[in-house]
Tab-separated table of C-alpha atoms and ligand atoms in Angstrom:
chain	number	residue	atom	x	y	z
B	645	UNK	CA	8.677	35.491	-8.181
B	646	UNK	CA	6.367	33.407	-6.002
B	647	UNK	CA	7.008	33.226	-2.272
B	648	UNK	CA	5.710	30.759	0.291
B	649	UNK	CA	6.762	28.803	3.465
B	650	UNK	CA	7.304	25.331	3.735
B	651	UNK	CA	4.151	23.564	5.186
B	652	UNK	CA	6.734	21.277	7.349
B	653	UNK	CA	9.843	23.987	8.704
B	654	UNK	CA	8.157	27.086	7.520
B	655	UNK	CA	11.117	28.318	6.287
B	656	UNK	CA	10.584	31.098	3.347
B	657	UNK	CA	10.818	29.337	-0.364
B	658	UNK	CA	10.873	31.364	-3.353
B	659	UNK	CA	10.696	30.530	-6.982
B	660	UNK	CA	10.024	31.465	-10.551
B	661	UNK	CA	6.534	32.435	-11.766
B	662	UNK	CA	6.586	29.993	-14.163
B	663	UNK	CA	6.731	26.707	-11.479
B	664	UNK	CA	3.604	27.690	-10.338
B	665	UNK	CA	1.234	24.655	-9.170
B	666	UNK	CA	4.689	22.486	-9.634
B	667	UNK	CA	6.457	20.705	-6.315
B	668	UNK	CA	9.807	22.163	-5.106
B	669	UNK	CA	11.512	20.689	-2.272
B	670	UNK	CA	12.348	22.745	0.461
B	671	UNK	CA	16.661	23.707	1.089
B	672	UNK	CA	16.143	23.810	4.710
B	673	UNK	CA	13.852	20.239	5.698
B	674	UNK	CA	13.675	18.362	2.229
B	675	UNK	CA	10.094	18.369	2.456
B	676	UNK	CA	8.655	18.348	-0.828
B	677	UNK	CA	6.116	21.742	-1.043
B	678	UNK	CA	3.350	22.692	-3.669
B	679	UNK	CA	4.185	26.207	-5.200
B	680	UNK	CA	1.135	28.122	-5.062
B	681	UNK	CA	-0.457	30.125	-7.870
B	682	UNK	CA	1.531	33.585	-8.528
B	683	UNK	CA	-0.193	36.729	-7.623
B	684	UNK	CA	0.719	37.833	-10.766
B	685	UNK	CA	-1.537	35.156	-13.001
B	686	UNK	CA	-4.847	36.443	-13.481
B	687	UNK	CA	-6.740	33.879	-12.987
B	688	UNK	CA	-9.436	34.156	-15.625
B	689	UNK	CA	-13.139	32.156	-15.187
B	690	UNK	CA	-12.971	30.132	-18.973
B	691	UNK	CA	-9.398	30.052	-19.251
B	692	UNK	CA	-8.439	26.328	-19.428
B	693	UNK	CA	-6.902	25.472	-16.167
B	694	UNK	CA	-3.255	24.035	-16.239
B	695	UNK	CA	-3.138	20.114	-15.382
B	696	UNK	CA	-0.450	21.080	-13.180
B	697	UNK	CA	-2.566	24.010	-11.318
B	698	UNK	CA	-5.432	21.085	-10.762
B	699	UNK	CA	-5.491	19.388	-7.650
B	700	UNK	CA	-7.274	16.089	-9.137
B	701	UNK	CA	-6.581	14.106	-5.267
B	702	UNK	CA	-8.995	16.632	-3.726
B	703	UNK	CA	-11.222	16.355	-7.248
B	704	UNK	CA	-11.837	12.952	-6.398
B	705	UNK	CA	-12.215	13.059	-2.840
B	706	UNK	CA	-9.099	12.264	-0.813
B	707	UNK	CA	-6.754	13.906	0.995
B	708	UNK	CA	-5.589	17.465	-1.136
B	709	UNK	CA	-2.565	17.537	-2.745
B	710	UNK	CA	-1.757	20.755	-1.914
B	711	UNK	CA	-1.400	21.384	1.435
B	712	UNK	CA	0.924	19.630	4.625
B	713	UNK	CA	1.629	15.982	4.070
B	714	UNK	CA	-1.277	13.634	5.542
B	715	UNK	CA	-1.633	9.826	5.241
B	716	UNK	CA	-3.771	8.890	2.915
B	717	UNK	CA	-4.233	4.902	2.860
B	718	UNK	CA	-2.557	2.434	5.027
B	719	UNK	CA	-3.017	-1.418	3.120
B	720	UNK	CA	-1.909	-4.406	4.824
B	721	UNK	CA	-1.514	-7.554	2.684
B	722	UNK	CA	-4.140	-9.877	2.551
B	723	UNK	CA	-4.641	-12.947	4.949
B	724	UNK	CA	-7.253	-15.095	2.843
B	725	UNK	CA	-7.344	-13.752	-0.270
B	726	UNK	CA	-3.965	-13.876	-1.325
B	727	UNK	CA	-4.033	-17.800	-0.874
B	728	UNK	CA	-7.742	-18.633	-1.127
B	729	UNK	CA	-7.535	-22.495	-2.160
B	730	UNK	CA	-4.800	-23.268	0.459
B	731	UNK	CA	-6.244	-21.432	3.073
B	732	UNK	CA	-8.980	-23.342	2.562
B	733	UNK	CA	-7.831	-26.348	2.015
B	734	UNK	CA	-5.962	-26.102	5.502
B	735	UNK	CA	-9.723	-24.717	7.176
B	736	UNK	CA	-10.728	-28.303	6.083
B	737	UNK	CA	-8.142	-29.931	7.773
B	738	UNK	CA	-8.820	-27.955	10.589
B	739	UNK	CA	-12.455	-29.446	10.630
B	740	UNK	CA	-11.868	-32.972	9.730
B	741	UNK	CA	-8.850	-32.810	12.288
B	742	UNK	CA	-11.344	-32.008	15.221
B	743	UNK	CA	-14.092	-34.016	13.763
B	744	UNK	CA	-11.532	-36.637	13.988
B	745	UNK	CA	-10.949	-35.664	18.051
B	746	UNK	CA	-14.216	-35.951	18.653
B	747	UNK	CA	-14.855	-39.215	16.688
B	748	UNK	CA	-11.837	-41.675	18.348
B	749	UNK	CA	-13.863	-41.565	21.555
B	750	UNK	CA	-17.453	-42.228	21.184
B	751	UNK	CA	-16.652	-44.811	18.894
B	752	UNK	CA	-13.807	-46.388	21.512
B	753	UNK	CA	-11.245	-46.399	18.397
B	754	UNK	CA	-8.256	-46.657	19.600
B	755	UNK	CA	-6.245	-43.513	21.143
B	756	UNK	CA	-3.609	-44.177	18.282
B	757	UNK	CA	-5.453	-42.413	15.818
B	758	UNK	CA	-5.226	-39.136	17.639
B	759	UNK	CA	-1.805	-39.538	16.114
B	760	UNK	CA	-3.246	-38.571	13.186
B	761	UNK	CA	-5.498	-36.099	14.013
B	762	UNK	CA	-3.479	-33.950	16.811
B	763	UNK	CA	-1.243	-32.643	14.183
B	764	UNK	CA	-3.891	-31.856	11.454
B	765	UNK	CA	-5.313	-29.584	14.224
B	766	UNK	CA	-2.052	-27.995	15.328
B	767	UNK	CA	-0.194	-27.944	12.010
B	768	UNK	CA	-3.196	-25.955	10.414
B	769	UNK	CA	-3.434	-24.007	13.335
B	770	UNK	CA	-0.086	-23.521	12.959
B	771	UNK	CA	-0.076	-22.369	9.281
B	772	UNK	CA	-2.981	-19.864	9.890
B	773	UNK	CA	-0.859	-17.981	12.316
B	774	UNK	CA	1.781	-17.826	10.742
B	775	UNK	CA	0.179	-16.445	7.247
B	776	UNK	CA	-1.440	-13.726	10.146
B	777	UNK	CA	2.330	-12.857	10.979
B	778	UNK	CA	3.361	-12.799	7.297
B	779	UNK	CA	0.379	-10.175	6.692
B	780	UNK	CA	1.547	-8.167	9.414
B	781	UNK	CA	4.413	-7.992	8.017
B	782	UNK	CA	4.478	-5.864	5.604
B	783	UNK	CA	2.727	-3.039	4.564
B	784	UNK	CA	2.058	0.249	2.160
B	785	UNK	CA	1.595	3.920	3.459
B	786	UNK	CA	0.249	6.458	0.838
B	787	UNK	CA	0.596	9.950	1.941
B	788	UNK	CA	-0.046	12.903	0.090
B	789	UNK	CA	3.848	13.132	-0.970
B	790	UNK	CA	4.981	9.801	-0.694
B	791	UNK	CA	4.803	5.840	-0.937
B	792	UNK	CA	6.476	4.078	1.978
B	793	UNK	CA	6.792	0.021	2.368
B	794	UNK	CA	6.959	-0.965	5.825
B	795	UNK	CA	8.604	-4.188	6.790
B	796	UNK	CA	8.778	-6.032	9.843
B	797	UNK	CA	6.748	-6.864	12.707
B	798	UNK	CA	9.675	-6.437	15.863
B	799	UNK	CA	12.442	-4.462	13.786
B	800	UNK	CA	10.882	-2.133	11.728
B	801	UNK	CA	12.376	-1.397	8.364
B	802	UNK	CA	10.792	1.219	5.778
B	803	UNK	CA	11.847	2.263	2.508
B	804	UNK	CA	10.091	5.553	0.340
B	805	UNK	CA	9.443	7.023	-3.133
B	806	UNK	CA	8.462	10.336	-3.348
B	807	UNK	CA	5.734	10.478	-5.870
B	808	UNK	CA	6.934	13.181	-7.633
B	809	UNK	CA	10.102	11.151	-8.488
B	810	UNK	CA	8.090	8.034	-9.629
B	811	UNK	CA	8.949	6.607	-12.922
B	812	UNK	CA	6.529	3.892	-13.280
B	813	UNK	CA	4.123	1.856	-11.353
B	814	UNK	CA	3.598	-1.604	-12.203
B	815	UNK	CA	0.728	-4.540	-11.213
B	816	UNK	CA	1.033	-7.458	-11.378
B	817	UNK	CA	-1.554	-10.423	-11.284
B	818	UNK	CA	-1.078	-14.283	-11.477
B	819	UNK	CA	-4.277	-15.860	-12.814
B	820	UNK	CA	-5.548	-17.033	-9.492
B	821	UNK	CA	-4.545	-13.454	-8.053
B	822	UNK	CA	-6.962	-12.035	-10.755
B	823	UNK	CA	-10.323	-13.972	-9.472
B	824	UNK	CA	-9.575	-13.068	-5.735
B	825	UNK	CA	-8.691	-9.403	-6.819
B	826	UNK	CA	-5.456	-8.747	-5.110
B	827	UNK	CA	-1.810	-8.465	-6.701
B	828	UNK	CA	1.535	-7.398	-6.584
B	829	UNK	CA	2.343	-3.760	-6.604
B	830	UNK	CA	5.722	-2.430	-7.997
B	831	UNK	CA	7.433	1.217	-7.956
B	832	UNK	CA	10.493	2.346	-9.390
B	833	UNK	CA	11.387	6.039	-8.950
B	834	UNK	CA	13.724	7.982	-11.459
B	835	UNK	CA	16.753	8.356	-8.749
B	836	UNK	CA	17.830	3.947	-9.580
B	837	UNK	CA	17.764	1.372	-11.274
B	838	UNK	CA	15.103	-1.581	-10.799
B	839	UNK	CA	11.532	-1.361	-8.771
B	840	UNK	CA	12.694	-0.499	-5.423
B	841	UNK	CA	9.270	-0.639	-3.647
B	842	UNK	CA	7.652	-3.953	-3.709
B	843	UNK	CA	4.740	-5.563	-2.202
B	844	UNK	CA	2.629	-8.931	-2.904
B	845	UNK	CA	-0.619	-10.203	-1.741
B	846	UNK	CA	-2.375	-6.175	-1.479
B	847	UNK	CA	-5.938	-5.894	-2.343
B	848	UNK	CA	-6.938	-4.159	-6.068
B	849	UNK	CA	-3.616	-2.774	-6.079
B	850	UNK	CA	-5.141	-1.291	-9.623
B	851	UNK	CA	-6.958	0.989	-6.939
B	852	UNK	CA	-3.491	1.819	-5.177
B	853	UNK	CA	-2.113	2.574	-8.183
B	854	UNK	CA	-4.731	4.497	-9.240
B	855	UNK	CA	-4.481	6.797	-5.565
B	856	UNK	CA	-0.663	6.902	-5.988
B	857	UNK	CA	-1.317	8.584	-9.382
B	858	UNK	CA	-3.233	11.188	-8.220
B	859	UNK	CA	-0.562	12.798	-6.056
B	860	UNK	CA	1.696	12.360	-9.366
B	861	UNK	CA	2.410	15.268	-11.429
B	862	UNK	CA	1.588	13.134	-14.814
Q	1482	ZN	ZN1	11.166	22.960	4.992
């Protein structure tokens, strides 16, 4: 038998030999806890180490897996790059707008034209505020035990996976997501049905997915 306490209520977990370097959730908080190596393995030099026994998170430089829970990555979604052309394209109007302002006076045009050019100003104004808002959000948190999507800027919302319960991670890229390197990243965990976490516009969500696997017992 292995014993160990729970890195969140310290309450006293025991197990079989054989779930060594395996997750077990704690009876008394829920937390989900590494099992430590058994006392009773030898742990021999050239033997080929277990996949599960390897912590590859702390192999490749982040956050161990082992160990209390600790954020790892906090992404927002993106503010230009996930609508390059149109944010763009709205920058220009921006310009031309207050060109425009500037223009109707020295050259004594009349005021009537600022009809045309007040609302270029404030509508792309407008626009670029509100894709800031949209940005904020939502957002991903990758701790060492578990995805959450945050949603909401005033009433917070939040939904989880726990990675050891993910079934599949998915990206996905238009075309013009592709060239500006961001995507959509999708989570489905064995409990349902369906991707249940969901988030668009996040930057080289290959990379997020990538992280997320690390703390995955694959
Ligand atoms: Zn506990």
């Amino acid at each position: 038998m292995i014993r160990f306490n729970c890195d969140k209520c310290d309450m006293e977990i025991e197990v079989e030999d054989d779930l060594t370097g395996t997750k077990h959730e704690c009876l008394g908080c829920g937390d989900i806890n590494r099992v430590p190596l058994a006392d009773s393995i030898p742990l021999v030099d050239d033997a080929p180490i277990n996949s599960k026994q390897r912590d590859r998170a702390a192999e490749a430089g982040f956050p161990p897996d082992f160990g209390p829970e600790t954020r790892v990555l906090l992404v927002r979604r993106c503010w230009f790059r996930s609508r390059a052309i149109r944010f763009s394209l709205v920058v220009v109007m921006i310009l031309v707008g207050l060109i425009g302002l500037i223009w109707v006076p020295i050259s004594d045009k009349s005021w009537l034209w600022a009809v045309l050019f007040v609302p270029m100003v404030l509508g792309g104004a407008g626009l670029l505020v509100w894709w800031w808002i949209d940005r904020l959000g939502a957002s991903i948190e990758i701790t060492t035990k578990r995805t959450i999507m945050h949603r909401g800027i005033f009433s917070k919302s939040s939904s989880e996976v726990v990675h050891d319960n993910i079934r599949n991670i998915q990206v996905t890229q238009t075309f013009l997501q592709r060239v500006t390197g961001v995507g959509k990243l999708g989570i489905s965990s064995s409990g349902q049905d369906g991707v249940e976490l969901q988030v668009n516009h996040l930057k080289d969500p290959d990379n997020l997915r990538k992280i997320i696997d690390l703390y995955r017992p694959l």
